[in-house]
Coordinates of C-alpha atoms in Angstrom, one line a residue:
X578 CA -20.2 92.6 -19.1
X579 CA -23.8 91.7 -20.8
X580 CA -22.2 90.0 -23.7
X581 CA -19.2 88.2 -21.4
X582 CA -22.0 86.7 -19.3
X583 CA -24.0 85.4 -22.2
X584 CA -20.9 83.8 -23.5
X585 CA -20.0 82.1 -20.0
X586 CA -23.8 80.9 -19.5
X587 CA -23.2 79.0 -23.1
X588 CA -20.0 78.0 -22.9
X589 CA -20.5 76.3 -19.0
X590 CA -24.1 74.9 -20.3
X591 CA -22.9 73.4 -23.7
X592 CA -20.1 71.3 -22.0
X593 CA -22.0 70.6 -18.7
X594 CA -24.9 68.7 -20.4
X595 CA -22.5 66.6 -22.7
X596 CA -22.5 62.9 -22.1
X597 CA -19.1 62.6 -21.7
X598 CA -19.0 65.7 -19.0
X599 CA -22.0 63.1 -16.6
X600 CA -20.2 59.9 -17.3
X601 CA -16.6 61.6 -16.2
X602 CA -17.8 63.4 -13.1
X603 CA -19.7 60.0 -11.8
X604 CA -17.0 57.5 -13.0
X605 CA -13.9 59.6 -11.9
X606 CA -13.6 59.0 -8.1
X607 CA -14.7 55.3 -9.0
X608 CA -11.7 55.1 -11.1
X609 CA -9.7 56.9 -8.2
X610 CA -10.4 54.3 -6.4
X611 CA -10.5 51.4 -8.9
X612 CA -6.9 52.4 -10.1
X613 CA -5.8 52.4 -6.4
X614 CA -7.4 49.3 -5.3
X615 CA -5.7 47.5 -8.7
X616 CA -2.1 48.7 -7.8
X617 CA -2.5 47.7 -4.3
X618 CA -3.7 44.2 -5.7
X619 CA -1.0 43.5 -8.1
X620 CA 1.7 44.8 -5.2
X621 CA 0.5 42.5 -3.4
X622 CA -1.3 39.9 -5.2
X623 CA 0.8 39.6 -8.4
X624 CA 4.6 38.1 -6.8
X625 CA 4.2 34.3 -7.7
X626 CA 6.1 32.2 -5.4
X627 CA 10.0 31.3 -6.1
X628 CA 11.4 28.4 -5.1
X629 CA 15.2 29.0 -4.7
X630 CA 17.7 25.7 -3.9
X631 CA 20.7 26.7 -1.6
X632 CA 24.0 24.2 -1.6
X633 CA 25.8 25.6 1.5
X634 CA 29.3 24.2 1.4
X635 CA 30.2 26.1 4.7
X636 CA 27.5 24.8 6.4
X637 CA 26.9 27.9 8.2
X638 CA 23.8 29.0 6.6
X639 CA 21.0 25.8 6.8
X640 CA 17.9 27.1 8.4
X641 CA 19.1 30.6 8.0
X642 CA 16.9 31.3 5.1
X643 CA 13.7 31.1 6.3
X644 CA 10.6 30.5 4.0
X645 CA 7.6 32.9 3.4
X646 CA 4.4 33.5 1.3
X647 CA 6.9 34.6 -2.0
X648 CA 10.3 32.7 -1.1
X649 CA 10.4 28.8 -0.6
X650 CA 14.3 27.2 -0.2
X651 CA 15.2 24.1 -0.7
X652 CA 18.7 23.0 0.9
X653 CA 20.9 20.1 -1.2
X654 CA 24.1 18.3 -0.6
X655 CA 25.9 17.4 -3.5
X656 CA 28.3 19.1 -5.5
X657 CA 27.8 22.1 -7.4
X658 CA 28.3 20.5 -10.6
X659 CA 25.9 17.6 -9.8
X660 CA 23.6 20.4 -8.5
X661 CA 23.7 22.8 -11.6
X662 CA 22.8 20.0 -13.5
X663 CA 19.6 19.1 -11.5
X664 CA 18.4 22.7 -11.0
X665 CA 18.4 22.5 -14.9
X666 CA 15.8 19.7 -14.8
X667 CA 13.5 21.5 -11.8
X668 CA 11.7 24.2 -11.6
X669 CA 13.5 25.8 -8.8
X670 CA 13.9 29.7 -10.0
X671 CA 17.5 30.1 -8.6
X672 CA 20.7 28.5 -7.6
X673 CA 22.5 29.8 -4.8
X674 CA 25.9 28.2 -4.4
X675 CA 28.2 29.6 -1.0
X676 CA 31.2 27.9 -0.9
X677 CA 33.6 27.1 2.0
X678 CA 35.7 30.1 2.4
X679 CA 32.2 32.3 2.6
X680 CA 33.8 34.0 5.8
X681 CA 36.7 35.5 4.1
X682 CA 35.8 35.7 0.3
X683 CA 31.9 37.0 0.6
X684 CA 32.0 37.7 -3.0
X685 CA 32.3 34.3 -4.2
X686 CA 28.5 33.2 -3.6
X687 CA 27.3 32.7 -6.9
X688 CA 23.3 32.7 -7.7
X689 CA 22.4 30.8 -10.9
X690 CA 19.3 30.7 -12.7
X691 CA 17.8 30.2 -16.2
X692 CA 17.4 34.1 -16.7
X693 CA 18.1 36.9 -14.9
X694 CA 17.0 37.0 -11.3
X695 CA 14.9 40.0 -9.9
X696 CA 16.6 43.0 -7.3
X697 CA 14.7 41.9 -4.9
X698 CA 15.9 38.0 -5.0
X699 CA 19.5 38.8 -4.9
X700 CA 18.9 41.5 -2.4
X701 CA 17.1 38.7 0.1
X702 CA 19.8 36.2 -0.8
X703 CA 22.9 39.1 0.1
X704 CA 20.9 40.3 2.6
X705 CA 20.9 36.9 4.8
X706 CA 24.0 36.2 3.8
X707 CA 25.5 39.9 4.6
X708 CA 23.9 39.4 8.4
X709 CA 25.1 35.8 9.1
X710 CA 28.6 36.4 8.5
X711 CA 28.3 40.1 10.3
X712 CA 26.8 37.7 13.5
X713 CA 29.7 34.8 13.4
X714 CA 32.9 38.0 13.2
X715 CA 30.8 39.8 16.1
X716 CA 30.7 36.4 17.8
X717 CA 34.5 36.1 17.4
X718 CA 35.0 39.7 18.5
X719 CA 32.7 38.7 22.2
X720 CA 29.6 40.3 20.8
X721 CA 27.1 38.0 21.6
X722 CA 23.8 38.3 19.2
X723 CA 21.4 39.3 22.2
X724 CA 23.9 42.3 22.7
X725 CA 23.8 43.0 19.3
X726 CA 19.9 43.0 19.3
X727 CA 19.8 45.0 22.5
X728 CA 21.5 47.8 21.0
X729 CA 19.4 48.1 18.0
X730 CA 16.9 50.8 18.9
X731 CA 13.9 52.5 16.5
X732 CA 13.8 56.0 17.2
X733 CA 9.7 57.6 16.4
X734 CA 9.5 60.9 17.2
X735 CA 6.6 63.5 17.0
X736 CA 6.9 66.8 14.8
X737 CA 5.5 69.9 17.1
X738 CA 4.7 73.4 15.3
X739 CA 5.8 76.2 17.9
X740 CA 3.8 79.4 17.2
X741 CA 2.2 82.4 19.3
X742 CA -1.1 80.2 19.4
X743 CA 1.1 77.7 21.2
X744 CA 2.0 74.2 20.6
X745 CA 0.2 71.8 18.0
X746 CA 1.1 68.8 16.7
X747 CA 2.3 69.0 12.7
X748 CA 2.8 65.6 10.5
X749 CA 5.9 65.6 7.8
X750 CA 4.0 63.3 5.6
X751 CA 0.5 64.3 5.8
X752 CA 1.9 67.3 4.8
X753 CA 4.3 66.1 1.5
X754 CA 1.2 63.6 0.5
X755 CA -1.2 66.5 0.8
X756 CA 1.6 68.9 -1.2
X757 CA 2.2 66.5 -3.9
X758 CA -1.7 65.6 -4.5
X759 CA -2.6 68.9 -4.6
X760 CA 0.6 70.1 -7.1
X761 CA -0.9 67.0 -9.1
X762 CA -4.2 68.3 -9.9
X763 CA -3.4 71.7 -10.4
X764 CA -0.5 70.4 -12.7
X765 CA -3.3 68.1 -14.7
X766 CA -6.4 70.2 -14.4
X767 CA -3.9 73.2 -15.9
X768 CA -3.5 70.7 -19.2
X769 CA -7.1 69.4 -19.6
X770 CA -8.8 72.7 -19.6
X771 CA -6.4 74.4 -21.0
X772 CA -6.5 72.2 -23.9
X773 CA -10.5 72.2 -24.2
X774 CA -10.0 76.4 -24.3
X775 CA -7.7 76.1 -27.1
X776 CA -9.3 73.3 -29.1
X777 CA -12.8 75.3 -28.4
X778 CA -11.7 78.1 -30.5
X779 CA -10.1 75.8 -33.3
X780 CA -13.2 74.2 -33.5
X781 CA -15.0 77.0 -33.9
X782 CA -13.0 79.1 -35.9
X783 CA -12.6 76.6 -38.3
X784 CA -16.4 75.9 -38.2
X785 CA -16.8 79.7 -39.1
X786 CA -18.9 79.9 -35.9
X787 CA -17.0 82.7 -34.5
X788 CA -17.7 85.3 -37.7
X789 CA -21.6 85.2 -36.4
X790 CA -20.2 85.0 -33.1
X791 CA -18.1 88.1 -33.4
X792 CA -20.2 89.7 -35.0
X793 CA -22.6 89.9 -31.9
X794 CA -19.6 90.4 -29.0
X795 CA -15.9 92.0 -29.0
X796 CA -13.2 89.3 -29.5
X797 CA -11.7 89.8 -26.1
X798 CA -15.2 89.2 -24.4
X799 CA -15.7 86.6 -26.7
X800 CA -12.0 85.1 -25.3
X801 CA -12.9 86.1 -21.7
X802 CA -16.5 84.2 -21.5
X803 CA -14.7 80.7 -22.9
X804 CA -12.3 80.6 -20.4
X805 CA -14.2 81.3 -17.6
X806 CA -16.9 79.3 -18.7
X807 CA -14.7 76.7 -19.4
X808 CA -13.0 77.4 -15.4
X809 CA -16.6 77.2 -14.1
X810 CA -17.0 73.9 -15.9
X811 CA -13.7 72.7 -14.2
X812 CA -14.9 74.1 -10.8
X813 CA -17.9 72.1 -10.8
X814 CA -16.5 68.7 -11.6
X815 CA -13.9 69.3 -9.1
X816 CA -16.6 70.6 -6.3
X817 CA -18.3 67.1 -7.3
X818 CA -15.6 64.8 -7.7
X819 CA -14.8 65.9 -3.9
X820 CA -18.4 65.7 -2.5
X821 CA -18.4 61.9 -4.2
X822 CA -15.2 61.1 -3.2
X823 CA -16.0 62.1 0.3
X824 CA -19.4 60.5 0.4
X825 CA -16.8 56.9 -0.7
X826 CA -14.7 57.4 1.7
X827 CA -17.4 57.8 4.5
X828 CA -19.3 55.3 3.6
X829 CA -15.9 52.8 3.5
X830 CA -14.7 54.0 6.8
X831 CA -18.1 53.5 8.2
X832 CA -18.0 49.9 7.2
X833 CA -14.2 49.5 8.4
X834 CA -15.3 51.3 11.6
X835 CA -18.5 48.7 11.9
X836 CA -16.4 45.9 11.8
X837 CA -13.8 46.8 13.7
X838 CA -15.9 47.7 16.4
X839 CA -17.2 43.9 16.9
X840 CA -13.7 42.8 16.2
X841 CA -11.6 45.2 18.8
X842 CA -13.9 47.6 20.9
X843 CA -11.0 49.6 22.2
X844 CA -9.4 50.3 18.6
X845 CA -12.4 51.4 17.5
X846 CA -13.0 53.9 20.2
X847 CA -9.3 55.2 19.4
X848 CA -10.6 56.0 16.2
X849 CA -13.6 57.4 16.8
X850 CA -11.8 60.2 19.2
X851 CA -9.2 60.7 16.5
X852 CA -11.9 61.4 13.8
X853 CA -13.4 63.7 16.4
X854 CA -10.4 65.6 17.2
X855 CA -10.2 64.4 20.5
X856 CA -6.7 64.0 22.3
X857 CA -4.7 60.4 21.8
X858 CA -3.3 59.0 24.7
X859 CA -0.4 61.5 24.3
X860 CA -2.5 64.4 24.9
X861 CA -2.2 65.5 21.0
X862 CA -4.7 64.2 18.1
X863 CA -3.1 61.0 16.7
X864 CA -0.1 61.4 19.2
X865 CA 1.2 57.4 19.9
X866 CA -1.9 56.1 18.3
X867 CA -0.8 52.5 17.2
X868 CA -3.6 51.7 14.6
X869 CA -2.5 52.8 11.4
X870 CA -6.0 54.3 10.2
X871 CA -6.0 56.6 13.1
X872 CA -2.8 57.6 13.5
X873 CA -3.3 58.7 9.3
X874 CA -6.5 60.8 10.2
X875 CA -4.8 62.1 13.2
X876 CA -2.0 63.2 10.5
X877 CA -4.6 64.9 8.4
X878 CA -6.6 67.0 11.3
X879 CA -2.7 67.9 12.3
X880 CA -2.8 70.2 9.2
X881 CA -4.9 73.6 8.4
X882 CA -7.4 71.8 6.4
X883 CA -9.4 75.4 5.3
X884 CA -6.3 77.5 4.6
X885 CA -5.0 74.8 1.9
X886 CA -8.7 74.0 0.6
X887 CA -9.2 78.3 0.3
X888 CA -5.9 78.3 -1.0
X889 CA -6.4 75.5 -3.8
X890 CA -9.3 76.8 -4.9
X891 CA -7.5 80.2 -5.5
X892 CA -4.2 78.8 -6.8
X893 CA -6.1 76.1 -9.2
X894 CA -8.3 79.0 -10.5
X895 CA -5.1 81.2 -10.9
X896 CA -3.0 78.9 -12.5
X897 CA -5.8 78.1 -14.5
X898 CA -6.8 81.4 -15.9
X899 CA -3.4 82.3 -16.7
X900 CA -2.4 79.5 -18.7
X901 CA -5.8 78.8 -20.5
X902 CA -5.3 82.6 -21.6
X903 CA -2.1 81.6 -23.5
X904 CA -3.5 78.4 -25.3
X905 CA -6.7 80.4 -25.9
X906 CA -4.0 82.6 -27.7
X907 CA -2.8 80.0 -29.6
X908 CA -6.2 78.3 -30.7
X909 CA -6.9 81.4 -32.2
X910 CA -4.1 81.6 -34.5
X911 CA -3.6 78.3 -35.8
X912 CA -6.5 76.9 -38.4
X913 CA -6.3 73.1 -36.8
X914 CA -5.0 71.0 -34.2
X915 CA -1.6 70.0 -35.8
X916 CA -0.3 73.3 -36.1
X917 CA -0.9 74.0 -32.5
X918 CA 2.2 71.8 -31.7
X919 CA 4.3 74.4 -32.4
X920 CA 3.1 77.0 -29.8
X921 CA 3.1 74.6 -27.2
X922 CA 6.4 74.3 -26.0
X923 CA 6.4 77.7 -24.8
X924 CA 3.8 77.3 -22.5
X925 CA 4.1 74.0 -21.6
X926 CA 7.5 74.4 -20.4
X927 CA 6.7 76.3 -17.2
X928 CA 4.3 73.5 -15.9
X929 CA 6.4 70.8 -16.7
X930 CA 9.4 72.5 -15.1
X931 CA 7.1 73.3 -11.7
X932 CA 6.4 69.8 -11.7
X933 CA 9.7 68.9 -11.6
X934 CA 10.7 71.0 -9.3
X935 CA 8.1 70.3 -6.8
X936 CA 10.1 67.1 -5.8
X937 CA 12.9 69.2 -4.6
X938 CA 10.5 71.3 -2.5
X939 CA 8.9 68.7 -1.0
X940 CA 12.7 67.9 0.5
X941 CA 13.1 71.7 1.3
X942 CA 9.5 73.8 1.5
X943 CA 11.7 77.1 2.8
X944 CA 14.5 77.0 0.3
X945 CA 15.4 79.5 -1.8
X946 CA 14.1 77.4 -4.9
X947 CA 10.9 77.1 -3.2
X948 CA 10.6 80.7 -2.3
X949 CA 11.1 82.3 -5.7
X950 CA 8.9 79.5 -8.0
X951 CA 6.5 80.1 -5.4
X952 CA 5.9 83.9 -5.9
X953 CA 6.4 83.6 -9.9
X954 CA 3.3 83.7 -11.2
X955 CA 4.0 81.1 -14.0
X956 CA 5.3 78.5 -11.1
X957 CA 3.7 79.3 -8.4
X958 CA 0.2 77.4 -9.1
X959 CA 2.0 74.5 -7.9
X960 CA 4.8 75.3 -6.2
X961 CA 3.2 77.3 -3.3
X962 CA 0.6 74.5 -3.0
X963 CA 3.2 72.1 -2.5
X964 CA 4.9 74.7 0.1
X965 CA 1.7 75.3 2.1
X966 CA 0.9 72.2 4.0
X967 CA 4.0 72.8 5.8
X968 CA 3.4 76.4 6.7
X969 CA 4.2 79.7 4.7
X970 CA 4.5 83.0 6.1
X971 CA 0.8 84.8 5.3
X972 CA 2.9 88.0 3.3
X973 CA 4.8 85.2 1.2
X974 CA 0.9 83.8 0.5
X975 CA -0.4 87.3 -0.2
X976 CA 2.5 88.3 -2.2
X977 CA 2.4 85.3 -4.2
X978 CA -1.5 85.6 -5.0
X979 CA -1.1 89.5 -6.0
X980 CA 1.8 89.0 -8.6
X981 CA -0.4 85.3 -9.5
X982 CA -3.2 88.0 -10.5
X983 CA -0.5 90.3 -12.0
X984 CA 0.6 87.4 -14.2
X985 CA -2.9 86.5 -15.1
X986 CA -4.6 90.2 -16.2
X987 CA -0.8 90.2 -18.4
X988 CA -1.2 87.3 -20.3
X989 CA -4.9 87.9 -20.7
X990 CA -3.8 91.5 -22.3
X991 CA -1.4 89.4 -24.5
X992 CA -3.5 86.6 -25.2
X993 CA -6.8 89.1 -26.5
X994 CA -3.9 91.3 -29.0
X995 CA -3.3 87.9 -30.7
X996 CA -7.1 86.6 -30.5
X997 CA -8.7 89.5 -32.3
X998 CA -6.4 89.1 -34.9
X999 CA -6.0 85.7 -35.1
X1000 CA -9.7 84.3 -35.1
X1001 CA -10.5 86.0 -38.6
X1002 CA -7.1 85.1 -40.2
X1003 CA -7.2 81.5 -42.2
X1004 CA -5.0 79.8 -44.4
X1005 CA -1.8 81.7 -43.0
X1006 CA 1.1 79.7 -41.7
X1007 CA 1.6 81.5 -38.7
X1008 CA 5.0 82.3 -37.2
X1009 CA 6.6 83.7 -34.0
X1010 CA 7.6 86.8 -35.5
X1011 CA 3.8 87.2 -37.0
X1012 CA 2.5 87.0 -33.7
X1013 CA 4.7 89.5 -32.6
X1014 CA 3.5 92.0 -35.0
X1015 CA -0.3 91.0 -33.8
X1016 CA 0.3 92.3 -30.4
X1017 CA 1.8 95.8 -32.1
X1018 CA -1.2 96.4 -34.0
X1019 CA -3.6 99.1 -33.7

């Protein structure tokens, strides 16, 4: 255990004191947030505005299409050949030409433009167009438009967990955005230090580091210390990244709460009692709160925060163990980085194909997909972190973590047969059926 521990202490030290290891852990939840904060501006900030000329031969449509910040129309009465030759010489973006007999041919409208108009153009136009002529046949049929509008209801309901500890409030989509970002980071904290395992090993094996190295510990100590160093490292930018991340997000919501406060008293109270778990006006936390910021924290205290933080940090460290096992495996048996390509599909397979089917649990988190990739070990990493938010029986949990650990002690026996052979062998194309034999010998 000695030798393990020396080889953890160096391994965790050497890659926490690199400049690239400081500069990652302080820049990554500003890039979080930068990358965020730039998609939200180019949504927003990056549709130019169109201008779009409408010749309505029917006449029924004028004023119908009504302007906004992205959309201006322009009606014009002339013909449609004198108008396709004018919207040649503007700089209108479209041309949308409805012709007489709208009401009985609605295919006919015809939109021109230079190049191809974007989906969301035409669908405006259609869409318009679509609920004009549904208004004028309803009007024929003695359905007046405030009927019509009457009857149109938006339905918002509240999602309640029933259990022997009684009634509590649960959130669908807290729960599939808490899934899927925590699926995410397993799936791409799996890859990066996995990847820094392997390429460790290359490094050093092709450095002839390891024959002093070995000569002072047992290859499967030697394998054991790297990736839990390695894990440790991972841990700590993680434990970090969430500590700054949470310190960004206080201080943000402590400016949004600051202004809101001299802007609208009352909202700000709302969400003050929301952030301290006090009851909305509904009698639940977040129930009916109409600010949007509250009613999201009210979402997230809705879920068991500590059972899915205890359980990430168990499933992350599980996932990540088992895997980094394999591609410590296959680091050792390759002499450089371009021959590792062909060991990686094997392992790589399973976490892209938990990925995948994560977005089919998310639809269905007590299916029978979801149950089995959730209790085999090589999907369940992700799987039963995508399941949890919504609530997993506690013997599917503890099943799941046993076989996880299974899984983990049998790839690490597999992984050390091929490392203690592999890490002395150079300038040997390796094969599949050659690392078979590794794992037979004595």
């Amino acid at each position: 255990m000695r030798n393990i521990f020396l080889v953890i202490r160096r391994e965790y030290l050497v890659r926490v004191k690199k400049k690239s290891f400081l500069i990652m852990t302080l820049l990554g939840p500003l890039l979080f947030v930068a990358f965020y904060g730039v998609v939200i501006w180019v949504a927003v900030g990056s549709v130019d505005t169109k201008t779009v000329q409408v010749l309505d031969e029917s006449g029924l449509f004028r004023n119908e299409f009504k302007n906004s910040e992205t959309l201006k129309f322009a009606y014009l009465d002339s013909s449609i050949d004198s108008a396709k030759v004018k919207f040649k010489n503007s700089d209108a973006n479209a041309l949308v030409y409805i012709p007489k007999n709208v009401i009985k041919e609605p295919k006919s409208v015809r939109i021109y433009a230079a190049k191809n108009v974007s989906m969301d153009l035409k669908s405006e136009i259609e869409k318009v167009i679509e609920k004009e002529i549904e208004n004028i046949k309803l009007e024929e049929a003695g359905i007046t438009h405030k009927i019509l509008e009457d009857s149109r209801v938006n339905v918002s309901s509240e999602t309640i967990s029933l259990s022997e500890e009684g009634e509590k409030t649960s959130s669908s989509g807290a729960a599939t955005v808490i899934g899927g970002i925590c699926a995410f980071l397993i799936y791409m904290s799996v890859f990066i230090y996995g990847t820094q395992v392997m390429r460790g090993i290359t490094e050093e094996k092709t450095s002839r580091i390891v024959e002093v190295i070995i000569s002072s510990v047992k290859p499967f100590q030697l394998m054991l210390g790297k990736i839990i160093g390695v894990a440790l490292v991972g841990l700590t930018q993680f434990v970090l990244w969430i500590l700054l991340t949470t310190a960004l997000t206080s201080a943000t919501s402590a400016v949004l709460s600051n202004q809101m406060s001299k802007e609208s008293p009352e909202m700000a109270q709302e969400m003050e009692k929301v952030q301290k778990g006090m009851p909305g006006p509904s009698g639940m936390p977040g129930g009916n709160v109409e600010n949007p910021v509250a009613e999201v924290l009210g979402a997230i205290n809705s879920l068991n925060i500590p059972l899915i933080l205890g359980c990430f940090l168990f499933y992350y460290l599980g996932g990540y163990l088992l895997y980094s096992a394999l591609f410590g495996a296959v680091g050792a048996a390759v002499d450089n980085d371009a021959d590792t390509q062909q060991f990686m599909l094997p392992i790589t397979l399973p976490i892209i194909f938990s990925f995948v089917f994560a977005q089919f649990v998310l639809r269905d988190p007590d299916g029978t997909l979801a149950f089995w990739t959730s209790i085999i070990p090589f999907t369940s990493p992700i799987i039963m972190m995508v399941r949890i938010p919504f609530g997993v029986p506690a013997w599917e949990i503890a099943l799941s973590m046993v076989l996880l650990v299974l899984g983990f002690m049998g790839t690490t026996w597999l992984a050390a047969r091929i490392y203690r052979v592999g890490i002395l062998m150079y300038g040997k194309k390796v094969s599949y059926r050659e690392l078979a034999k590794w794992i037979f010998y004595k």
